[in-house]
Structures are given as structure tokens and as C-alpha cells.
JSON list of C-alpha atoms in Angstrom, two decimals:
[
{"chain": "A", "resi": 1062, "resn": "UNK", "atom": "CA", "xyz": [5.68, -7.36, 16.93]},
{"chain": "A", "resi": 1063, "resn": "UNK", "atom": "CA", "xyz": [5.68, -6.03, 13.81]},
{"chain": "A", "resi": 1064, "resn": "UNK", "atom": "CA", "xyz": [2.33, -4.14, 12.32]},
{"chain": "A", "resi": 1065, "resn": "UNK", "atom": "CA", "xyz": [0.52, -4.65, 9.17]},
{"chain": "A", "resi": 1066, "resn": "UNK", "atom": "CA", "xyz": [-0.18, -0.90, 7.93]},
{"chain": "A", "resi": 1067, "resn": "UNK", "atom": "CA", "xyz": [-2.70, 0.07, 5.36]},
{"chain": "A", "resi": 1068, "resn": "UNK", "atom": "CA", "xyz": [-0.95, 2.47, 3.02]},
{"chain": "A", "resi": 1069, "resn": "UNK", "atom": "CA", "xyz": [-3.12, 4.41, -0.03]},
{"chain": "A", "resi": 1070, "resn": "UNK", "atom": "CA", "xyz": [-3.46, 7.21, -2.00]},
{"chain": "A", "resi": 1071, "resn": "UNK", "atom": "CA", "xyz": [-7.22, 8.29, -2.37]},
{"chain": "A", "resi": 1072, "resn": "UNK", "atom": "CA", "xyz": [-9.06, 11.04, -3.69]},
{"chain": "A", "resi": 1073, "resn": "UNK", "atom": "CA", "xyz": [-10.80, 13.63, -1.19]},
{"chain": "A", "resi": 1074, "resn": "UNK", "atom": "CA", "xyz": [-14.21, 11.73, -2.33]},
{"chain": "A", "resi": 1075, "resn": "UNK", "atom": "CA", "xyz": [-12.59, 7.91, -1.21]},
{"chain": "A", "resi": 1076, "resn": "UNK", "atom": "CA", "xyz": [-11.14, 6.71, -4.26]},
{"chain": "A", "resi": 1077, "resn": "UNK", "atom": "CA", "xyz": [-7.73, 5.29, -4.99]},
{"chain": "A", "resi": 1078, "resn": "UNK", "atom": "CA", "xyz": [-8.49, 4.57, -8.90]},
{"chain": "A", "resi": 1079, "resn": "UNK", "atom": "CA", "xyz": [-10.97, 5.77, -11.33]},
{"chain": "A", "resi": 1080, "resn": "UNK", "atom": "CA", "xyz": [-12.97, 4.20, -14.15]},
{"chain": "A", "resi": 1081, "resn": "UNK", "atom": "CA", "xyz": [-10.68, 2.08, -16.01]},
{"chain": "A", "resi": 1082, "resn": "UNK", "atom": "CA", "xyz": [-8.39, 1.81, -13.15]},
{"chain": "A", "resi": 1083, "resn": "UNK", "atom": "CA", "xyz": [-7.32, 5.40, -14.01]},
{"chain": "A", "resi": 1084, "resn": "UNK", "atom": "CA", "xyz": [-4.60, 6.74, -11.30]},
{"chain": "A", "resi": 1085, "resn": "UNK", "atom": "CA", "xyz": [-3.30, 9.91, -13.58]},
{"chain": "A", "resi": 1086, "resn": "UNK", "atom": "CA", "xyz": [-5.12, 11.98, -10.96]},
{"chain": "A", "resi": 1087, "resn": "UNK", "atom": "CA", "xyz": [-2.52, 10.75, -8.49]},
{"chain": "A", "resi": 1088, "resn": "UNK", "atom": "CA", "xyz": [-0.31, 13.88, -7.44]},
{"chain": "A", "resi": 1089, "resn": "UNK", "atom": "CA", "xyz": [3.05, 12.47, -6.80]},
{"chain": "A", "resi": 1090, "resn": "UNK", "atom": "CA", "xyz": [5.78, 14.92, -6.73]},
{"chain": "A", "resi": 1091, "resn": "UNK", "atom": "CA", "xyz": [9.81, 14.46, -5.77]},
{"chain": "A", "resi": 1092, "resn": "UNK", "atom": "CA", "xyz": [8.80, 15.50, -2.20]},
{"chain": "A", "resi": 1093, "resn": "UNK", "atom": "CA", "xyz": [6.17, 12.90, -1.73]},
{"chain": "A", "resi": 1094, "resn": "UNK", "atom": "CA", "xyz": [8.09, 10.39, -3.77]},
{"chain": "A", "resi": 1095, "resn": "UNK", "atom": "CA", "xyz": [11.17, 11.13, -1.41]},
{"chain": "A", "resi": 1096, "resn": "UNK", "atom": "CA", "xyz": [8.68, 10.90, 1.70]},
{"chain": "A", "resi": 1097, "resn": "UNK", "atom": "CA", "xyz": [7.32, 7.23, 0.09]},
{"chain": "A", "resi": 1098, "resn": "UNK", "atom": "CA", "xyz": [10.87, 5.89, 0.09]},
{"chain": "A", "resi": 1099, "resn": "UNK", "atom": "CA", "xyz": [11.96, 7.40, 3.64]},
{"chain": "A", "resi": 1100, "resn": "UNK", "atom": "CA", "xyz": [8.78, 5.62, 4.98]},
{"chain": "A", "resi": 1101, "resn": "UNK", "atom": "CA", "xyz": [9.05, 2.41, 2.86]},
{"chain": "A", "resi": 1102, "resn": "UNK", "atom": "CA", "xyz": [13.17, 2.17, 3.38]},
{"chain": "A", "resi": 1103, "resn": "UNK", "atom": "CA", "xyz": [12.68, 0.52, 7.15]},
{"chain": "A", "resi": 1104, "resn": "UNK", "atom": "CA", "xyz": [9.54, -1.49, 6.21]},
{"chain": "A", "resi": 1105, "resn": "UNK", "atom": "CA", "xyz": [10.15, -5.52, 6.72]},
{"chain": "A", "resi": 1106, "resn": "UNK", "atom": "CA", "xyz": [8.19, -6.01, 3.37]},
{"chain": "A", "resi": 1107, "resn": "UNK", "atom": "CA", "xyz": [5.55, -5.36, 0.86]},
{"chain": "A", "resi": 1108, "resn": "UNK", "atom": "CA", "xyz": [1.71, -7.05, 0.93]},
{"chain": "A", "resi": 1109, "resn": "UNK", "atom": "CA", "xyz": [-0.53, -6.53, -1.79]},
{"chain": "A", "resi": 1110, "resn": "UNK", "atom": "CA", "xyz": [-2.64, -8.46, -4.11]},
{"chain": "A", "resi": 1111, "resn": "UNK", "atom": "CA", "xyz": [-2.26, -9.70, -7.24]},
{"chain": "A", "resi": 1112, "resn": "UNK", "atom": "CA", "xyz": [-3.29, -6.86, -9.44]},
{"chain": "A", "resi": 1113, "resn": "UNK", "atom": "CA", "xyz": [-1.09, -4.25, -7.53]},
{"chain": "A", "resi": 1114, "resn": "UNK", "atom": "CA", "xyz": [2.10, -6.76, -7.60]},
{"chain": "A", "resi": 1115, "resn": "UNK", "atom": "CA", "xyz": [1.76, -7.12, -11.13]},
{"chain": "A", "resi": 1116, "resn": "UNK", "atom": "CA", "xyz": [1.54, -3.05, -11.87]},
{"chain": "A", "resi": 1117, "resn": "UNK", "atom": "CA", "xyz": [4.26, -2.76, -9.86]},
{"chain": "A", "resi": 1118, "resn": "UNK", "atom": "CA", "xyz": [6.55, -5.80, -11.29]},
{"chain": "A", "resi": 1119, "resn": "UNK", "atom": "CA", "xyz": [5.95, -4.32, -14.85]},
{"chain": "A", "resi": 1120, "resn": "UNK", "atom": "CA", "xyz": [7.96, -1.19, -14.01]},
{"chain": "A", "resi": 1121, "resn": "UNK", "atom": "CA", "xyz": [10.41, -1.09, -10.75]},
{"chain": "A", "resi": 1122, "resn": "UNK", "atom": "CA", "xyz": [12.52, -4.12, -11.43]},
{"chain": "A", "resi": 1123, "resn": "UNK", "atom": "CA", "xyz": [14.32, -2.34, -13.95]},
{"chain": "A", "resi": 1124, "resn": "UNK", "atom": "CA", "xyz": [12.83, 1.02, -13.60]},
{"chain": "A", "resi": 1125, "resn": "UNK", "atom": "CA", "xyz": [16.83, 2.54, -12.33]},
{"chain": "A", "resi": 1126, "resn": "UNK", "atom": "CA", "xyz": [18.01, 0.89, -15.72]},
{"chain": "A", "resi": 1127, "resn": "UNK", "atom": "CA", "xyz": [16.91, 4.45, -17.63]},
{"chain": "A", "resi": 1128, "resn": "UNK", "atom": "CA", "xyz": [18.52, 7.16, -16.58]},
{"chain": "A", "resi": 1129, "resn": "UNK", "atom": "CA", "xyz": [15.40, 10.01, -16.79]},
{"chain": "A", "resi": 1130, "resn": "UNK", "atom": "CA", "xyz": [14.69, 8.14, -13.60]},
{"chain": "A", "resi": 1131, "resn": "UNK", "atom": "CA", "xyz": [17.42, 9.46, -11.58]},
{"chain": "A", "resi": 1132, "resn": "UNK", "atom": "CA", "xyz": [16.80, 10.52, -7.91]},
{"chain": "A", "resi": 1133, "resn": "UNK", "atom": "CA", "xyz": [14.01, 9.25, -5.94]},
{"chain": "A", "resi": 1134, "resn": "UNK", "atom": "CA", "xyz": [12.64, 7.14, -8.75]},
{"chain": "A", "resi": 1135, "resn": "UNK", "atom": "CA", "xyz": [15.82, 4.95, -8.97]},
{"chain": "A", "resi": 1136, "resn": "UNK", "atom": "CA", "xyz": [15.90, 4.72, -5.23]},
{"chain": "A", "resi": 1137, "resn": "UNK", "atom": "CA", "xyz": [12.68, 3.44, -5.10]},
{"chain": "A", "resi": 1138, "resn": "UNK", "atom": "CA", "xyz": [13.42, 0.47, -7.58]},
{"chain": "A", "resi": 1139, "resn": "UNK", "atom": "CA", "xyz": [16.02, -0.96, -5.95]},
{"chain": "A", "resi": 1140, "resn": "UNK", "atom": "CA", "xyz": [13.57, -0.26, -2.59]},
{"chain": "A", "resi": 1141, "resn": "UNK", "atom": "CA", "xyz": [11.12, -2.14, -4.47]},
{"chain": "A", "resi": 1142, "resn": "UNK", "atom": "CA", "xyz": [13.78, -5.44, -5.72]},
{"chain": "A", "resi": 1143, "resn": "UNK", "atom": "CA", "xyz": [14.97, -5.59, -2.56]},
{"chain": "A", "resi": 1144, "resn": "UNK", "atom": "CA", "xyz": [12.10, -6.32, -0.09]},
{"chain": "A", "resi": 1145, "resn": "UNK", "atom": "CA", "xyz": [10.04, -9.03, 0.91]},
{"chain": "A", "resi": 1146, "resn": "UNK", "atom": "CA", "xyz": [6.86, -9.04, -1.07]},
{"chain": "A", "resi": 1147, "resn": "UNK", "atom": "CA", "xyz": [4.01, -11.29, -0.28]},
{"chain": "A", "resi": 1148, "resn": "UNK", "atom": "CA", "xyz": [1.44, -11.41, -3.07]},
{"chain": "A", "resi": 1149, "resn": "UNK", "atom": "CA", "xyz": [-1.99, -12.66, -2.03]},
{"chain": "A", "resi": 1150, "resn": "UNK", "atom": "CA", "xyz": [-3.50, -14.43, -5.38]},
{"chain": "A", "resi": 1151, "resn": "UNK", "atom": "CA", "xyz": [-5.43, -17.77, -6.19]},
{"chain": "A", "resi": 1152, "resn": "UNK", "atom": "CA", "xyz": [-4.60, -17.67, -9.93]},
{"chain": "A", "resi": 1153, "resn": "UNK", "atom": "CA", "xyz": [-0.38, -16.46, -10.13]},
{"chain": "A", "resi": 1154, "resn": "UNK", "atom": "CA", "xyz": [1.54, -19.95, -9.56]},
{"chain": "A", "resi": 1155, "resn": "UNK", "atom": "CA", "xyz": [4.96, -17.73, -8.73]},
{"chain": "A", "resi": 1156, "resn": "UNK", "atom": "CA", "xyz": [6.54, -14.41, -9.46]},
{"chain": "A", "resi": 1157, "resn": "UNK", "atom": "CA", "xyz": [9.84, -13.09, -9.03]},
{"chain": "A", "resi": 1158, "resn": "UNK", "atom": "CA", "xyz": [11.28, -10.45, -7.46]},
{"chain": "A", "resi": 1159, "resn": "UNK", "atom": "CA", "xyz": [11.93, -12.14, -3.42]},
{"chain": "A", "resi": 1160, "resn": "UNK", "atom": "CA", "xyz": [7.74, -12.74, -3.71]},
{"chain": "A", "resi": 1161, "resn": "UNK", "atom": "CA", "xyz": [6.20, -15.18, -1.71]},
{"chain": "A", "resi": 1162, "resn": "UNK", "atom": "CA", "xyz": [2.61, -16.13, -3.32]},
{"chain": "A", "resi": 1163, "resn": "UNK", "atom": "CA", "xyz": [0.10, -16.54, -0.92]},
{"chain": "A", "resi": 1164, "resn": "UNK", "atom": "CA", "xyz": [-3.45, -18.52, -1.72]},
{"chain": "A", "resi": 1165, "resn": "UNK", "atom": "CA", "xyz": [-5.84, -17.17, 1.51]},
{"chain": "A", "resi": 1166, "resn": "UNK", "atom": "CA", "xyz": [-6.06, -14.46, 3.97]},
{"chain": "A", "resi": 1167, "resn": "UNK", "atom": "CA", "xyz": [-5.78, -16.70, 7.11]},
{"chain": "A", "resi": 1168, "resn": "UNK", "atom": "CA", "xyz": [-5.60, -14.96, 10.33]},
{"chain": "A", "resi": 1169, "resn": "UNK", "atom": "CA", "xyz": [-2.94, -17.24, 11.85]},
{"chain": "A", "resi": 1170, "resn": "UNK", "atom": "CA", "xyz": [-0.70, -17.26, 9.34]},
{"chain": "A", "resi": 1171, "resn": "UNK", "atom": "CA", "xyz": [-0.99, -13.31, 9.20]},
{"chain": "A", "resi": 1172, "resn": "UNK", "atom": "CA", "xyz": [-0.40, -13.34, 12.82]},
{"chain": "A", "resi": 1173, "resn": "UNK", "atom": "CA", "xyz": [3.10, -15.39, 12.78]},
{"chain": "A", "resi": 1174, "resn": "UNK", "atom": "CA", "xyz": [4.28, -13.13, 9.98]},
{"chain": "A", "resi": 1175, "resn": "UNK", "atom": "CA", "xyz": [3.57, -10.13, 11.96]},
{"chain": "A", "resi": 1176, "resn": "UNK", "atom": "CA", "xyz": [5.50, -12.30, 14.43]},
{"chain": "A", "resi": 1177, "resn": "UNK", "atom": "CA", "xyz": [8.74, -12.76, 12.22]},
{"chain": "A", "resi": 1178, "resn": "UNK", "atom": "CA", "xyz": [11.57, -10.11, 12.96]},
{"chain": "A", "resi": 1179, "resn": "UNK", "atom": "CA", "xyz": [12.42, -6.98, 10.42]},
{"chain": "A", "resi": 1180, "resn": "UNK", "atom": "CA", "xyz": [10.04, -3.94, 10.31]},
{"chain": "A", "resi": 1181, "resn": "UNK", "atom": "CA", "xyz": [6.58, -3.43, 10.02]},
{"chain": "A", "resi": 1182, "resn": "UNK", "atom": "CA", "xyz": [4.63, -4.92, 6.75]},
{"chain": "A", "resi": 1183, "resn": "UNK", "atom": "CA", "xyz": [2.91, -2.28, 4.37]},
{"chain": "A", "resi": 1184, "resn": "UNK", "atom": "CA", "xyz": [-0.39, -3.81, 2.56]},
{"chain": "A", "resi": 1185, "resn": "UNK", "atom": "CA", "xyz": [-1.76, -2.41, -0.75]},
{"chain": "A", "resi": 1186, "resn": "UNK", "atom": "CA", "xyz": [-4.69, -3.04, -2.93]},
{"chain": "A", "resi": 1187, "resn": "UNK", "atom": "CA", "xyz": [-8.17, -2.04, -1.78]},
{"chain": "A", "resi": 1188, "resn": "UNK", "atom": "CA", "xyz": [-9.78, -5.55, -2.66]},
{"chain": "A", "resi": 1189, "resn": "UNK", "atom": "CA", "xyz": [-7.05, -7.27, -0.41]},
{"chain": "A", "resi": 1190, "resn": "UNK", "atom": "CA", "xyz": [-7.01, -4.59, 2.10]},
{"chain": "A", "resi": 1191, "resn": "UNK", "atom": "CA", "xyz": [-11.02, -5.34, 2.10]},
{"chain": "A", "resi": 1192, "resn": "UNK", "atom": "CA", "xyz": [-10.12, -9.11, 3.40]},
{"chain": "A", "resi": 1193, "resn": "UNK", "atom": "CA", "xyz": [-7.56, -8.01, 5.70]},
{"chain": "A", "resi": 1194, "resn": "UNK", "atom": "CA", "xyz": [-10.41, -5.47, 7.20]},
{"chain": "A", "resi": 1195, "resn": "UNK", "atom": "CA", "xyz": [-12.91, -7.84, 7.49]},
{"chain": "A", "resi": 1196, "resn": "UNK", "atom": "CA", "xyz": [-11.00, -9.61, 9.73]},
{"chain": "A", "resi": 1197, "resn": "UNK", "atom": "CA", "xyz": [-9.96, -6.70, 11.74]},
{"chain": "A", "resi": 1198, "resn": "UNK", "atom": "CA", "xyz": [-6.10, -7.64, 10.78]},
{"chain": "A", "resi": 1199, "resn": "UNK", "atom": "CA", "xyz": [-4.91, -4.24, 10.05]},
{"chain": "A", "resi": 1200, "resn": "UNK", "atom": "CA", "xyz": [-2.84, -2.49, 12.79]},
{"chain": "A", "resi": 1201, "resn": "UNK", "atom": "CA", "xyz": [-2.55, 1.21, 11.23]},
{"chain": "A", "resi": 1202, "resn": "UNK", "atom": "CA", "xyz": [-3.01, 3.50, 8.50]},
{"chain": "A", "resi": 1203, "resn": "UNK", "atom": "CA", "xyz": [-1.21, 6.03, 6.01]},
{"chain": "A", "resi": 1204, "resn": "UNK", "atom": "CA", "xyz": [-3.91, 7.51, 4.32]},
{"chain": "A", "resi": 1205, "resn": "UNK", "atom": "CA", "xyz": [-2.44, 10.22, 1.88]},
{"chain": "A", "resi": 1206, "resn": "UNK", "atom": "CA", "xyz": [-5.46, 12.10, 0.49]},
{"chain": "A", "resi": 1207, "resn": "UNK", "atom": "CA", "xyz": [-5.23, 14.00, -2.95]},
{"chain": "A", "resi": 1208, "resn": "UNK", "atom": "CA", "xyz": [-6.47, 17.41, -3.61]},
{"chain": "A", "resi": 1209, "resn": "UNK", "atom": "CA", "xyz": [-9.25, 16.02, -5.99]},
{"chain": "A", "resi": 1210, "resn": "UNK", "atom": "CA", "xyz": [-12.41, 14.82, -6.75]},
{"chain": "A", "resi": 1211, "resn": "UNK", "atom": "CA", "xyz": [-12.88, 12.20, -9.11]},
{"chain": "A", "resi": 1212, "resn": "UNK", "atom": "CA", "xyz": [-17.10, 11.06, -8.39]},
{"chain": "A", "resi": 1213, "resn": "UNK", "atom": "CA", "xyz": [-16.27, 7.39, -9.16]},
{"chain": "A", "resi": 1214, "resn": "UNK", "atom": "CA", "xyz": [-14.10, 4.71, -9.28]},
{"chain": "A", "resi": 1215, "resn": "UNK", "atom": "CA", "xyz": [-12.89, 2.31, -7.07]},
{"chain": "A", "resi": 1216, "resn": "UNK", "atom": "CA", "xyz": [-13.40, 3.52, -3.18]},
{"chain": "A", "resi": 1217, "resn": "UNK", "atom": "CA", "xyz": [-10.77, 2.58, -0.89]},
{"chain": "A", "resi": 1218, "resn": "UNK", "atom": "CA", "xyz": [-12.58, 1.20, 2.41]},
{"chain": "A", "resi": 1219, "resn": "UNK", "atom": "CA", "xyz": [-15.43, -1.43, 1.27]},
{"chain": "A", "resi": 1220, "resn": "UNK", "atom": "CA", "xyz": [-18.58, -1.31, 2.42]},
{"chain": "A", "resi": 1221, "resn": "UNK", "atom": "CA", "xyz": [-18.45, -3.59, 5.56]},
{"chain": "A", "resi": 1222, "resn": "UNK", "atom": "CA", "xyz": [-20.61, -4.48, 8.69]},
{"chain": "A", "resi": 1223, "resn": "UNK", "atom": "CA", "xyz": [-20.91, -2.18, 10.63]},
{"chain": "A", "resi": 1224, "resn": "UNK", "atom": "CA", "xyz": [-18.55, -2.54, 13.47]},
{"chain": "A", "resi": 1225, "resn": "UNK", "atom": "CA", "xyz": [-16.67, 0.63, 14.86]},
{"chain": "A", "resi": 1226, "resn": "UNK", "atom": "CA", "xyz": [-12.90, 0.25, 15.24]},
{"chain": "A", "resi": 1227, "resn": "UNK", "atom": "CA", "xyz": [-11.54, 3.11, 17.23]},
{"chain": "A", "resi": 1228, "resn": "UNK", "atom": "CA", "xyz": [-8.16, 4.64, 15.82]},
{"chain": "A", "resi": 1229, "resn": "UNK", "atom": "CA", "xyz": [-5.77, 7.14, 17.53]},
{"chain": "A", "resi": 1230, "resn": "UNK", "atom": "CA", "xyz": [-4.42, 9.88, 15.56]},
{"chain": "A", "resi": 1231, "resn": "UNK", "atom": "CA", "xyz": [-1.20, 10.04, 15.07]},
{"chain": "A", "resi": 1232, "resn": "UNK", "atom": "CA", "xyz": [0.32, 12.36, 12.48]},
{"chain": "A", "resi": 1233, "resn": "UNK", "atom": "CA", "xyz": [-0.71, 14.41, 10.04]},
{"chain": "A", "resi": 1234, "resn": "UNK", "atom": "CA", "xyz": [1.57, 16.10, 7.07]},
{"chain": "A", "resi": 1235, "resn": "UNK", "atom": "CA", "xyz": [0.89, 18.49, 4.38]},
{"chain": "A", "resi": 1236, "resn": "UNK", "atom": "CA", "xyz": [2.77, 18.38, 1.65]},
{"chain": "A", "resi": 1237, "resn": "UNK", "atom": "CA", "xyz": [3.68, 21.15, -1.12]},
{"chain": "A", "resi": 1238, "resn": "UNK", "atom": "CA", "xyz": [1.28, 19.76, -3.46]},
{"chain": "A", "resi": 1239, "resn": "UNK", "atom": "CA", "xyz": [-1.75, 19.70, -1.48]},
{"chain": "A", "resi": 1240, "resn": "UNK", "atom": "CA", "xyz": [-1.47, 16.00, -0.28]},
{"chain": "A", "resi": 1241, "resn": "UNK", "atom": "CA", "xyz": [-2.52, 15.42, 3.25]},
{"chain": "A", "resi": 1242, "resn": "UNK", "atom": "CA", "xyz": [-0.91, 12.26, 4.75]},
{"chain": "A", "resi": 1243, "resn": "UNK", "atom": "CA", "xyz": [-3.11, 11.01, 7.38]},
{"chain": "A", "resi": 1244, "resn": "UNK", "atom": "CA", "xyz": [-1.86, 8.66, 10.26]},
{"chain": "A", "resi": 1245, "resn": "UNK", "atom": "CA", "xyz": [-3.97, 6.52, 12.80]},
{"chain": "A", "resi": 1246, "resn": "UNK", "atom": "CA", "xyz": [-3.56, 3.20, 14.87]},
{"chain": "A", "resi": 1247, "resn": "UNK", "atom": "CA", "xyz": [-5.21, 1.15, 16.62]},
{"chain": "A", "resi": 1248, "resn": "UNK", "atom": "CA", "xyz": [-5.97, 2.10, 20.38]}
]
């Protein structure tokens, strides 16, 4: 069965944007961007909410279409155009790009497309990734932590009831920037 894994950038303090939805703290280099597309390459699709798809739709469809984006930058776009992406919105009626829209985080239907064949399903978007903790559907975590500290923004993991969820440890990876990817799972 496939497995819905939480995937974020966040600052060493929790965050994954700043005020204003700033992200220019972000620290992605050709090595990490390389990593992202290795790790994103098998994945059976992309889940995120409404607000992430649209960042994202604004730049990779044609993103490979200038050619200062050579390398793993153009690889990624045509990563990007060619999965499964299932955007979880009450308010976009459709979007391009092979996107399913999706009204409601409902455990069942979660659970049969976890059930569907391809690889595991990568989720984005801290307000979506808050519903799909709530109800305990996430299955592991990427975690890459930036060397910074921003004091305020946008945390990552909500505040939620408490309700401990043991994790194994899995991997972790520095990279020549200072980024620390960290890996867990469910026991």
C-alpha cells in the first residue's frame, strides 16, 4: 500500500514560511534540488492544498521553456507536469496540469487512494497537512530543516490535541548547505 508522506522545508525554529508568506530564507541549492527530484521521480503523485498548487502551477508548467533553468530545474518541471496531483480546495472548480480537485479530507477516500497502485503520495501545505494530522492519516515524514531562524511565520505542525504518535527514525542527511533532511515513520 502506498504511503502518504509529509514532505517540508522548515526553519530550525518550526516554520516553513514567514510573514507575508516569505520563503527567500529557503536554502535550496543544485544538490538539494537534485536530491528533491531523485526522491520525487518514483512518487505516485503530488497532494497539497490549494494555495501550494497554485504557487506551484504559476511556475513549473513551463518553467523548462527558459533556458537559465537548465539542469535540475528543468527536470523538475517536467517532474512536476507529469504526475498525479490532487489538490484539496472548496473554492478552485478545476485546474490543469493531470489535477484532480478534491472538496474534503475524508478518511476513506484517503484510504482507497493510498490503495491505488504507483508509488507513495507526497502531501504539502501545512494547513492541509494540519487536516491530514488530525486524523492521524499521515504515514511518514521528510522533514528538511534549514540552517535558520526566522521567530515567526507560519509553523509547520499545528497545534493539536495532544495525542503522542510514536515515529521510527529512519534517515538522516546533511547536506552541503547546512540542510538536515530528517526521516521518520510510523511504528
Amino acid at each position: 500500500m502506498r504511503k502518504i508522506v509529509l514532505m517540508a522545508g522548515m526553519s530550525l525554529d518550526g516554520f516553513i514560511e514567514g510573514p507575508d508568506r516569505d520563503i527567500g530564507w529557503h536554502q535550496v541549492d543544485e544538490e538539494l534540488h537534485q536530491h528533491m527530484n531523485d526522491v520525487l521521480r518514483p512518487m505516485g503523485g503530488f497532494i497539497s492544498g490549494r494555495v501550494t498548487h497554485e504557487l506551484m502551477a504559476d511556475y513549473w508548467p513551463t518553467a523548462d521553456a527558459d533556458p537559465a533553468n537548465a539542469g535540475s530545474v528543468a527536470e523538475f518541471a517536467e517532474i512536476w507536469r507529469s504526475k498525479p496531483k490532487y489538490v484539496y480546495s472548496r473554492t478552485l472548480r478545476s485546474a490543469e496540469w493531470n489535477t484532480t480537485v478534491v472538496r474534503d479530507v475524508v478518511p476513506e477516500e484517503v484510504a482507497a487512494l493510498k490503495a491505488a497502485p504507483g508509488g507513495d503520495l507526497t502531501l504539502s501545505g501545512s494547513d492541509l497537512a494540519t487536516s491530514f494530522l488530525r486524523q492521524d492519516l499521515v504515514d511518514a515524514y521528510r522533514i528538511y530543516v534549514h540552517p535558520v531562524r526566522i521567530g515567526r511565520g507560519k509553523p509547520l505542525f499545528p497545534t493539536l490535541d495532544y495525542s503522542p504518535t510514536a515515529l521510527r527514525h529512519t534517515d538522516t542527511h546533511t547536506f552541503g548547505n547546512g540542510v538536515v533532511l530528517l526521516r521518520y515513520e510510523r511504528m
